[in-house]
């Protein structure tokens, strides 16, 4: 079982509720500092953060094309570029899930590559919404992400009714990308036991909104 500190250091402490306010983000950042997480992840409309907010050692992540992924590719790329120009260190983009389900692999590759080209120096995570996909689709979209040269593949938005992260999906994703990419698990992670299982399966980052509970139950 990983230690509390080890798990904290791979958490993206996340607030993506549409009704969230900047004061909620302030609290998120203070909580993340207290917990010792790696980063905070917020909606792009929260950037740039007010000048009086001190991130300290925290990294700043934002989502892109969230949560559906059904956004025009040029808009998705611009959203990512604006986020990085506004202070984001990392971008978590949602793939075009409909294109994946239709096996339009050239479209999937173009979508991901366009965002990669828009933010060549930022960390790029590709959310594949694994609970919606077959094993073959998970493998193929992870292969494309690796070919494009992103930094992470990520299981889920946490907003889809099909569900969030699973040990099976993380295992398959890790087997596919090997050491070339990292794997982020997110969605439906509510306790330390499940978080530890996902880490054992290959997750090197966790997206959590309930970080305190997860860390307290390790």
PDB file of C-alpha atoms in Angstrom:
ATOM      1  CA  UNK A   1       0.000   0.000   0.000  1.00  0.00           C
ATOM      2  CA  UNK A   2       1.473   3.393  -0.946  1.00  0.00           C
ATOM      3  CA  UNK A   3       1.826   5.951   1.814  1.00  0.00           C
ATOM      4  CA  UNK A   4      -0.469   8.925   2.241  1.00  0.00           C
ATOM      5  CA  UNK A   5       2.315  11.279   1.136  1.00  0.00           C
ATOM      6  CA  UNK A   6       3.113   9.193  -1.944  1.00  0.00           C
ATOM      7  CA  UNK A   7      -0.503   9.222  -3.071  1.00  0.00           C
ATOM      8  CA  UNK A   8      -0.941  12.926  -2.333  1.00  0.00           C
ATOM      9  CA  UNK A   9       1.988  13.752  -4.600  1.00  0.00           C
ATOM     10  CA  UNK A  10       0.250  12.238  -7.638  1.00  0.00           C
ATOM     11  CA  UNK A  11      -3.183  13.824  -7.106  1.00  0.00           C
ATOM     12  CA  UNK A  12      -4.724  16.449  -9.364  1.00  0.00           C
ATOM     13  CA  UNK A  13      -7.072  17.988  -6.782  1.00  0.00           C
ATOM     14  CA  UNK A  14     -10.061  18.786  -8.972  1.00  0.00           C
ATOM     15  CA  UNK A  15     -13.007  21.177  -9.049  1.00  0.00           C
ATOM     16  CA  UNK A  16     -15.036  21.103 -12.268  1.00  0.00           C
ATOM     17  CA  UNK A  17     -18.593  21.715 -11.068  1.00  0.00           C
ATOM     18  CA  UNK A  18     -20.224  24.219 -13.438  1.00  0.00           C
ATOM     19  CA  UNK A  19     -21.501  26.260 -10.492  1.00  0.00           C
ATOM     20  CA  UNK A  20     -18.034  26.636  -8.920  1.00  0.00           C
ATOM     21  CA  UNK A  21     -16.964  30.197  -8.123  1.00  0.00           C
ATOM     22  CA  UNK A  22     -13.547  31.773  -7.830  1.00  0.00           C
ATOM     23  CA  UNK A  23     -13.917  31.597  -4.055  1.00  0.00           C
ATOM     24  CA  UNK A  24     -14.396  27.847  -4.409  1.00  0.00           C
ATOM     25  CA  UNK A  25     -11.165  27.745  -6.395  1.00  0.00           C
ATOM     26  CA  UNK A  26      -9.398  29.683  -3.648  1.00  0.00           C
ATOM     27  CA  UNK A  27     -10.527  27.056  -1.156  1.00  0.00           C
ATOM     28  CA  UNK A  28      -9.508  24.257  -3.522  1.00  0.00           C
ATOM     29  CA  UNK A  29      -5.994  25.655  -3.700  1.00  0.00           C
ATOM     30  CA  UNK A  30      -5.704  26.049   0.048  1.00  0.00           C
ATOM     31  CA  UNK A  31      -6.940  22.492   0.558  1.00  0.00           C
ATOM     32  CA  UNK A  32      -4.465  21.197  -2.035  1.00  0.00           C
ATOM     33  CA  UNK A  33      -1.589  22.930  -0.282  1.00  0.00           C
ATOM     34  CA  UNK A  34      -2.658  21.441   3.033  1.00  0.00           C
ATOM     35  CA  UNK A  35      -2.961  17.951   1.572  1.00  0.00           C
ATOM     36  CA  UNK A  36       0.295  18.170  -0.373  1.00  0.00           C
ATOM     37  CA  UNK A  37      -1.189  17.327  -3.781  1.00  0.00           C
ATOM     38  CA  UNK A  38       0.651  17.664  -7.072  1.00  0.00           C
ATOM     39  CA  UNK A  39      -1.748  20.090  -8.702  1.00  0.00           C
ATOM     40  CA  UNK A  40      -5.186  21.602  -8.872  1.00  0.00           C
ATOM     41  CA  UNK A  41      -7.423  21.102 -11.901  1.00  0.00           C
ATOM     42  CA  UNK A  42     -10.064  23.714 -12.722  1.00  0.00           C
ATOM     43  CA  UNK A  43     -12.284  24.872 -15.562  1.00  0.00           C
ATOM     44  CA  UNK A  44     -10.618  27.112 -18.171  1.00  0.00           C
ATOM     45  CA  UNK A  45     -12.955  30.006 -17.412  1.00  0.00           C
ATOM     46  CA  UNK A  46     -11.198  30.364 -14.050  1.00  0.00           C
ATOM     47  CA  UNK A  47      -7.976  31.457 -15.780  1.00  0.00           C
ATOM     48  CA  UNK A  48      -6.063  33.625 -15.425  1.00  0.00           C
ATOM     49  CA  UNK A  49      -6.232  33.246 -11.679  1.00  0.00           C
ATOM     50  CA  UNK A  50      -6.499  36.489  -9.705  1.00  0.00           C
ATOM     51  CA  UNK A  51      -3.122  37.972  -8.845  1.00  0.00           C
ATOM     52  CA  UNK A  52      -3.690  37.514  -5.119  1.00  0.00           C
ATOM     53  CA  UNK A  53      -3.944  33.715  -5.433  1.00  0.00           C
ATOM     54  CA  UNK A  54      -0.654  32.016  -4.595  1.00  0.00           C
ATOM     55  CA  UNK A  55      -0.293  28.512  -5.985  1.00  0.00           C
ATOM     56  CA  UNK A  56       2.903  27.885  -4.069  1.00  0.00           C
ATOM     57  CA  UNK A  57       4.416  24.632  -5.341  1.00  0.00           C
ATOM     58  CA  UNK A  58       1.185  23.476  -6.962  1.00  0.00           C
ATOM     59  CA  UNK A  59       0.925  22.918 -10.688  1.00  0.00           C
ATOM     60  CA  UNK A  60      -2.139  24.243 -12.499  1.00  0.00           C
ATOM     61  CA  UNK A  61      -4.185  22.029 -14.816  1.00  0.00           C
ATOM     62  CA  UNK A  62      -7.291  22.832 -16.847  1.00  0.00           C
ATOM     63  CA  UNK A  63      -9.709  20.800 -18.939  1.00  0.00           C
ATOM     64  CA  UNK A  64     -10.323  21.238 -22.653  1.00  0.00           C
ATOM     65  CA  UNK A  65     -13.294  20.188 -24.798  1.00  0.00           C
ATOM     66  CA  UNK A  66     -14.869  19.173 -21.509  1.00  0.00           C
ATOM     67  CA  UNK A  67     -16.845  17.087 -20.785  1.00  0.00           C
ATOM     68  CA  UNK A  68     -18.238  15.815 -24.106  1.00  0.00           C
ATOM     69  CA  UNK A  69     -15.204  16.044 -26.384  1.00  0.00           C
ATOM     70  CA  UNK A  70     -17.662  16.952 -29.157  1.00  0.00           C
ATOM     71  CA  UNK A  71     -16.045  20.288 -29.870  1.00  0.00           C
ATOM     72  CA  UNK A  72     -14.695  21.447 -33.224  1.00  0.00           C
ATOM     73  CA  UNK A  73     -11.001  20.619 -33.372  1.00  0.00           C
ATOM     74  CA  UNK A  74      -9.856  24.180 -34.079  1.00  0.00           C
ATOM     75  CA  UNK A  75     -11.884  25.426 -31.118  1.00  0.00           C
ATOM     76  CA  UNK A  76     -10.419  22.719 -28.903  1.00  0.00           C
ATOM     77  CA  UNK A  77      -6.893  23.649 -29.950  1.00  0.00           C
ATOM     78  CA  UNK A  78      -7.540  27.331 -29.333  1.00  0.00           C
ATOM     79  CA  UNK A  79      -9.057  26.605 -25.935  1.00  0.00           C
ATOM     80  CA  UNK A  80      -5.900  24.726 -24.955  1.00  0.00           C
ATOM     81  CA  UNK A  81      -3.628  27.489 -26.250  1.00  0.00           C
ATOM     82  CA  UNK A  82      -5.555  30.196 -24.398  1.00  0.00           C
ATOM     83  CA  UNK A  83      -5.426  28.161 -21.191  1.00  0.00           C
ATOM     84  CA  UNK A  84      -1.660  27.767 -21.370  1.00  0.00           C
ATOM     85  CA  UNK A  85      -1.207  31.445 -22.225  1.00  0.00           C
ATOM     86  CA  UNK A  86      -3.311  32.203 -19.151  1.00  0.00           C
ATOM     87  CA  UNK A  87      -1.117  30.195 -16.802  1.00  0.00           C
ATOM     88  CA  UNK A  88      -1.990  26.506 -17.155  1.00  0.00           C
ATOM     89  CA  UNK A  89       0.877  24.031 -16.854  1.00  0.00           C
ATOM     90  CA  UNK A  90      -1.179  21.028 -17.954  1.00  0.00           C
ATOM     91  CA  UNK A  91      -4.230  20.473 -20.181  1.00  0.00           C
ATOM     92  CA  UNK A  92      -6.629  17.527 -19.908  1.00  0.00           C
ATOM     93  CA  UNK A  93      -8.408  17.284 -23.273  1.00  0.00           C
ATOM     94  CA  UNK A  94     -11.369  15.050 -24.081  1.00  0.00           C
ATOM     95  CA  UNK A  95     -11.092  13.095 -27.321  1.00  0.00           C
ATOM     96  CA  UNK A  96     -13.893  13.165 -29.874  1.00  0.00           C
ATOM     97  CA  UNK A  97     -15.630  10.127 -28.418  1.00  0.00           C
ATOM     98  CA  UNK A  98     -18.053   9.854 -31.324  1.00  0.00           C
ATOM     99  CA  UNK A  99     -15.107   9.614 -33.718  1.00  0.00           C
ATOM    100  CA  UNK A 100     -13.606   6.856 -31.584  1.00  0.00           C
ATOM    101  CA  UNK A 101     -16.882   4.925 -31.532  1.00  0.00           C
ATOM    102  CA  UNK A 102     -17.157   5.371 -35.306  1.00  0.00           C
ATOM    103  CA  UNK A 103     -13.546   4.197 -35.723  1.00  0.00           C
ATOM    104  CA  UNK A 104     -12.664   7.381 -37.581  1.00  0.00           C
ATOM    105  CA  UNK A 105      -9.070   7.030 -36.512  1.00  0.00           C
ATOM    106  CA  UNK A 106      -7.685   9.748 -38.785  1.00  0.00           C
ATOM    107  CA  UNK A 107     -10.132  12.208 -37.232  1.00  0.00           C
ATOM    108  CA  UNK A 108      -9.147  11.081 -33.727  1.00  0.00           C
ATOM    109  CA  UNK A 109      -5.468  11.532 -34.540  1.00  0.00           C
ATOM    110  CA  UNK A 110      -6.040  14.967 -36.097  1.00  0.00           C
ATOM    111  CA  UNK A 111      -8.030  16.116 -33.064  1.00  0.00           C
ATOM    112  CA  UNK A 112      -5.323  15.093 -30.607  1.00  0.00           C
ATOM    113  CA  UNK A 113      -2.442  16.295 -32.793  1.00  0.00           C
ATOM    114  CA  UNK A 114      -4.054  19.712 -33.236  1.00  0.00           C
ATOM    115  CA  UNK A 115      -4.131  20.258 -29.490  1.00  0.00           C
ATOM    116  CA  UNK A 116      -0.590  18.921 -29.124  1.00  0.00           C
ATOM    117  CA  UNK A 117       0.640  21.373 -31.752  1.00  0.00           C
ATOM    118  CA  UNK A 118      -1.192  24.237 -30.040  1.00  0.00           C
ATOM    119  CA  UNK A 119       0.561  23.586 -26.719  1.00  0.00           C
ATOM    120  CA  UNK A 120       3.904  22.000 -27.581  1.00  0.00           C
ATOM    121  CA  UNK A 121       5.535  22.690 -24.211  1.00  0.00           C
ATOM    122  CA  UNK A 122       2.678  22.001 -21.797  1.00  0.00           C
ATOM    123  CA  UNK A 123       1.777  18.616 -20.347  1.00  0.00           C
ATOM    124  CA  UNK A 124      -1.079  17.144 -22.381  1.00  0.00           C
ATOM    125  CA  UNK A 125      -3.397  14.465 -21.020  1.00  0.00           C
ATOM    126  CA  UNK A 126      -5.915  12.786 -23.339  1.00  0.00           C
ATOM    127  CA  UNK A 127      -9.191  11.744 -21.703  1.00  0.00           C
ATOM    128  CA  UNK A 128     -10.541   8.708 -23.554  1.00  0.00           C
ATOM    129  CA  UNK A 129     -13.741   8.084 -21.486  1.00  0.00           C
ATOM    130  CA  UNK A 130     -12.793   4.433 -21.109  1.00  0.00           C
ATOM    131  CA  UNK A 131     -16.096   3.257 -19.616  1.00  0.00           C
ATOM    132  CA  UNK A 132     -17.801   4.026 -22.948  1.00  0.00           C
ATOM    133  CA  UNK A 133     -15.236   2.158 -25.060  1.00  0.00           C
ATOM    134  CA  UNK A 134     -14.575  -1.449 -25.950  1.00  0.00           C
ATOM    135  CA  UNK A 135     -11.169  -2.904 -25.150  1.00  0.00           C
ATOM    136  CA  UNK A 136     -10.172  -2.631 -28.810  1.00  0.00           C
ATOM    137  CA  UNK A 137     -11.180   1.034 -28.875  1.00  0.00           C
ATOM    138  CA  UNK A 138      -9.233   1.735 -25.681  1.00  0.00           C
ATOM    139  CA  UNK A 139      -6.142   0.161 -27.194  1.00  0.00           C
ATOM    140  CA  UNK A 140      -6.412   2.000 -30.510  1.00  0.00           C
ATOM    141  CA  UNK A 141      -6.995   5.457 -29.062  1.00  0.00           C
ATOM    142  CA  UNK A 142      -4.090   4.917 -26.642  1.00  0.00           C
ATOM    143  CA  UNK A 143      -1.894   3.884 -29.570  1.00  0.00           C
ATOM    144  CA  UNK A 144      -2.842   7.062 -31.408  1.00  0.00           C
ATOM    145  CA  UNK A 145      -2.124   9.198 -28.354  1.00  0.00           C
ATOM    146  CA  UNK A 146       1.299   7.590 -28.091  1.00  0.00           C
ATOM    147  CA  UNK A 147       1.982   8.136 -31.790  1.00  0.00           C
ATOM    148  CA  UNK A 148       0.999  11.810 -31.540  1.00  0.00           C
ATOM    149  CA  UNK A 149       3.300  12.307 -28.567  1.00  0.00           C
ATOM    150  CA  UNK A 150       1.094  13.347 -25.672  1.00  0.00           C
ATOM    151  CA  UNK A 151       2.174  12.905 -22.052  1.00  0.00           C
ATOM    152  CA  UNK A 152      -0.733  11.008 -20.469  1.00  0.00           C
ATOM    153  CA  UNK A 153      -3.761   8.970 -21.363  1.00  0.00           C
ATOM    154  CA  UNK A 154      -6.568   9.439 -18.869  1.00  0.00           C
ATOM    155  CA  UNK A 155      -9.545   7.217 -18.149  1.00  0.00           C
ATOM    156  CA  UNK A 156     -12.501   9.504 -17.644  1.00  0.00           C
ATOM    157  CA  UNK A 157     -14.070  12.908 -17.213  1.00  0.00           C
ATOM    158  CA  UNK A 158     -16.023  11.755 -14.179  1.00  0.00           C
ATOM    159  CA  UNK A 159     -19.143  13.240 -15.785  1.00  0.00           C
ATOM    160  CA  UNK A 160     -20.278  10.407 -18.071  1.00  0.00           C
ATOM    161  CA  UNK A 161     -23.130   8.175 -16.831  1.00  0.00           C
ATOM    162  CA  UNK A 162     -21.244   5.089 -18.080  1.00  0.00           C
ATOM    163  CA  UNK A 163     -18.851   5.447 -15.156  1.00  0.00           C
ATOM    164  CA  UNK A 164     -15.311   6.407 -14.322  1.00  0.00           C
ATOM    165  CA  UNK A 165     -11.985   4.686 -13.798  1.00  0.00           C
ATOM    166  CA  UNK A 166     -11.605   0.924 -13.504  1.00  0.00           C
ATOM    167  CA  UNK A 167      -8.668  -1.319 -12.731  1.00  0.00           C
ATOM    168  CA  UNK A 168      -9.310  -3.144 -16.010  1.00  0.00           C
ATOM    169  CA  UNK A 169      -9.116   0.038 -18.084  1.00  0.00           C
ATOM    170  CA  UNK A 170      -5.980   1.306 -16.333  1.00  0.00           C
ATOM    171  CA  UNK A 171      -4.289  -2.075 -16.785  1.00  0.00           C
ATOM    172  CA  UNK A 172      -5.139  -2.137 -20.489  1.00  0.00           C
ATOM    173  CA  UNK A 173      -4.039   1.458 -20.997  1.00  0.00           C
ATOM    174  CA  UNK A 174      -0.732   0.861 -19.242  1.00  0.00           C
ATOM    175  CA  UNK A 175      -0.092  -2.322 -21.226  1.00  0.00           C
ATOM    176  CA  UNK A 176      -0.712  -0.361 -24.424  1.00  0.00           C
ATOM    177  CA  UNK A 177       1.414   2.729 -23.775  1.00  0.00           C
ATOM    178  CA  UNK A 178       4.124   1.045 -21.689  1.00  0.00           C
ATOM    179  CA  UNK A 179       6.722   3.490 -20.460  1.00  0.00           C
ATOM    180  CA  UNK A 180       6.144   5.907 -23.347  1.00  0.00           C
ATOM    181  CA  UNK A 181       3.196   7.657 -21.668  1.00  0.00           C
ATOM    182  CA  UNK A 182       1.817   7.957 -18.181  1.00  0.00           C
ATOM    183  CA  UNK A 183      -1.700   6.949 -17.152  1.00  0.00           C
ATOM    184  CA  UNK A 184      -4.111   9.093 -15.167  1.00  0.00           C
ATOM    185  CA  UNK A 185      -7.103   7.512 -13.454  1.00  0.00           C
ATOM    186  CA  UNK A 186     -10.085   9.696 -12.665  1.00  0.00           C
ATOM    187  CA  UNK A 187     -13.792   9.387 -12.033  1.00  0.00           C
ATOM    188  CA  UNK A 188     -15.445   7.427  -9.251  1.00  0.00           C
ATOM    189  CA  UNK A 189     -12.385   7.169  -6.980  1.00  0.00           C
ATOM    190  CA  UNK A 190     -13.805   7.584  -3.507  1.00  0.00           C
ATOM    191  CA  UNK A 191     -11.547   5.627  -1.148  1.00  0.00           C
ATOM    192  CA  UNK A 192      -7.924   4.773  -0.554  1.00  0.00           C
ATOM    193  CA  UNK A 193      -8.278   1.080  -1.322  1.00  0.00           C
ATOM    194  CA  UNK A 194      -9.516   1.724  -4.863  1.00  0.00           C
ATOM    195  CA  UNK A 195      -6.885   4.420  -5.389  1.00  0.00           C
ATOM    196  CA  UNK A 196      -4.153   1.969  -4.363  1.00  0.00           C
ATOM    197  CA  UNK A 197      -5.538  -0.667  -6.747  1.00  0.00           C
ATOM    198  CA  UNK A 198      -5.433   1.812  -9.618  1.00  0.00           C
ATOM    199  CA  UNK A 199      -1.857   2.756  -8.792  1.00  0.00           C
ATOM    200  CA  UNK A 200      -0.902  -0.909  -8.685  1.00  0.00           C
ATOM    201  CA  UNK A 201      -2.508  -1.327 -12.120  1.00  0.00           C
ATOM    202  CA  UNK A 202      -0.311   1.420 -13.559  1.00  0.00           C
ATOM    203  CA  UNK A 203      -1.846   4.816 -12.763  1.00  0.00           C
ATOM    204  CA  UNK A 204       0.784   7.476 -12.115  1.00  0.00           C
ATOM    205  CA  UNK A 205      -1.666  10.320 -11.557  1.00  0.00           C
ATOM    206  CA  UNK A 206      -5.100  10.442  -9.929  1.00  0.00           C
ATOM    207  CA  UNK A 207      -7.855  12.953 -10.601  1.00  0.00           C
ATOM    208  CA  UNK A 208      -9.825  13.413  -7.395  1.00  0.00           C
ATOM    209  CA  UNK A 209     -12.439  15.815  -6.138  1.00  0.00           C
ATOM    210  CA  UNK A 210     -12.619  14.039  -2.777  1.00  0.00           C
ATOM    211  CA  UNK A 211      -8.881  13.926  -2.110  1.00  0.00           C
ATOM    212  CA  UNK A 212      -9.213  14.269   1.663  1.00  0.00           C
ATOM    213  CA  UNK A 213     -11.420  11.170   1.961  1.00  0.00           C
ATOM    214  CA  UNK A 214      -9.172   9.097  -0.275  1.00  0.00           C
ATOM    215  CA  UNK A 215      -6.068  10.021   1.680  1.00  0.00           C
ATOM    216  CA  UNK A 216      -7.801   9.453   5.013  1.00  0.00           C
ATOM    217  CA  UNK A 217      -8.813   5.902   4.009  1.00  0.00           C
ATOM    218  CA  UNK A 218      -5.423   4.665   2.828  1.00  0.00           C
TER     219      UNK A 218
END
